[in-house]
Each structure stands twice: as C-alpha cells, then as structure tokens.
Amino acid sequence: DNISRAEFISILINVLGLNTDVSCVTDYWADGVINQAKEKGIVIEAEYSNFEPDSPITRREICLMIYRI
C-alpha cells in the first residue's frame, strides 16, 4: 500500500515533536500538520500549488522533505 502525502507529513511532524495546533481554514484532518510543514519550510508552497494531500507520496518528495528538516 502507498502512503499519502498528508500521512507522511503527519508522521514527520509528529516524530519531530512540532506543534500541530495551527489554525485551519478547512476541516480536512491534516491541515494543521500541512500548514506546520509549510511554516517550517519542509513543504514549499510553490512546489505544491495544487498539493493533493491524498495522492501517494513519491520517494523524491520524501527525500526533499527530510533534507529540509
């Protein structure tokens, strides 16, 4: 089974012990961790103008996010 972008970001943010209490505009379950990852520079918004959090994450995306920590 594949892991989605949102699931990976959620795992990453929780492993790093970052605060996930970020105000969200929508009710999507992962908005807090996605916003936190954007604030910390782990996810660069320009790369993800259409983020599609439920799409499978690629190895390249995983490597880039870990590199940016």
Coordinates of C-alpha atoms in Angstrom, one line a residue:
D1 CA 0.0 0.0 0.0
N2 CA 1.1 3.6 -0.7
I3 CA 1.3 6.3 1.9
S4 CA -0.3 9.6 1.0
R5 CA 1.5 13.0 1.2
A6 CA -0.7 14.0 4.2
E7 CA 0.0 10.8 6.1
F8 CA 3.8 11.2 5.6
I9 CA 3.7 14.8 6.7
S10 CA 1.7 13.9 9.7
I11 CA 4.2 11.2 10.7
L12 CA 7.1 13.5 10.1
I13 CA 5.7 16.4 12.1
N14 CA 4.8 14.1 15.0
V15 CA 8.3 12.4 15.0
L16 CA 9.9 15.9 15.1
G17 CA 7.7 16.8 18.0
L18 CA 6.5 20.0 16.3
N19 CA 3.4 21.8 17.5
T20 CA 0.4 20.9 15.3
D21 CA -2.0 23.4 16.9
V22 CA -2.2 25.6 13.8
S23 CA -5.4 27.3 12.9
C24 CA -7.0 25.8 9.9
V25 CA -9.5 27.2 7.4
T26 CA -11.0 23.8 6.5
D27 CA -12.0 20.7 8.3
Y28 CA -9.5 18.4 6.5
W29 CA -7.8 16.2 9.1
A30 CA -4.3 17.0 8.0
D31 CA -4.5 20.8 7.5
G32 CA -2.7 21.5 10.8
V33 CA 0.3 19.4 10.0
I34 CA 0.5 20.5 6.4
N35 CA 0.4 24.2 7.5
Q36 CA 3.1 23.4 10.1
A37 CA 5.3 21.8 7.5
K38 CA 4.9 24.8 5.2
E39 CA 5.8 27.2 8.1
K40 CA 8.9 25.2 8.9
G41 CA 10.0 25.1 5.2
I42 CA 9.6 21.3 4.9
V43 CA 7.0 21.8 2.3
I44 CA 7.5 24.7 -0.1
E45 CA 4.2 26.1 -1.3
A46 CA 5.5 27.0 -4.7
E47 CA 6.1 23.3 -5.4
Y48 CA 2.7 22.3 -4.2
S49 CA 0.3 24.9 -5.7
N50 CA -2.1 22.0 -6.1
F51 CA -0.9 19.9 -3.2
E52 CA -3.3 17.0 -3.5
P53 CA -2.6 15.6 0.1
D54 CA -4.4 12.3 -0.6
S55 CA -2.2 11.4 -3.5
P56 CA 0.6 8.9 -3.0
I57 CA 3.9 10.5 -1.9
T58 CA 7.0 9.7 -4.1
R59 CA 10.5 8.8 -2.9
R60 CA 11.7 12.1 -4.3
E61 CA 9.2 14.1 -2.2
I62 CA 10.1 12.1 0.9
C63 CA 13.8 12.8 0.4
L64 CA 13.2 16.5 -0.2
M65 CA 11.2 16.9 2.9
I66 CA 13.7 15.1 5.1
Y67 CA 16.5 17.1 3.5
R68 CA 14.7 20.4 4.5
I69 CA 14.5 19.5 8.2

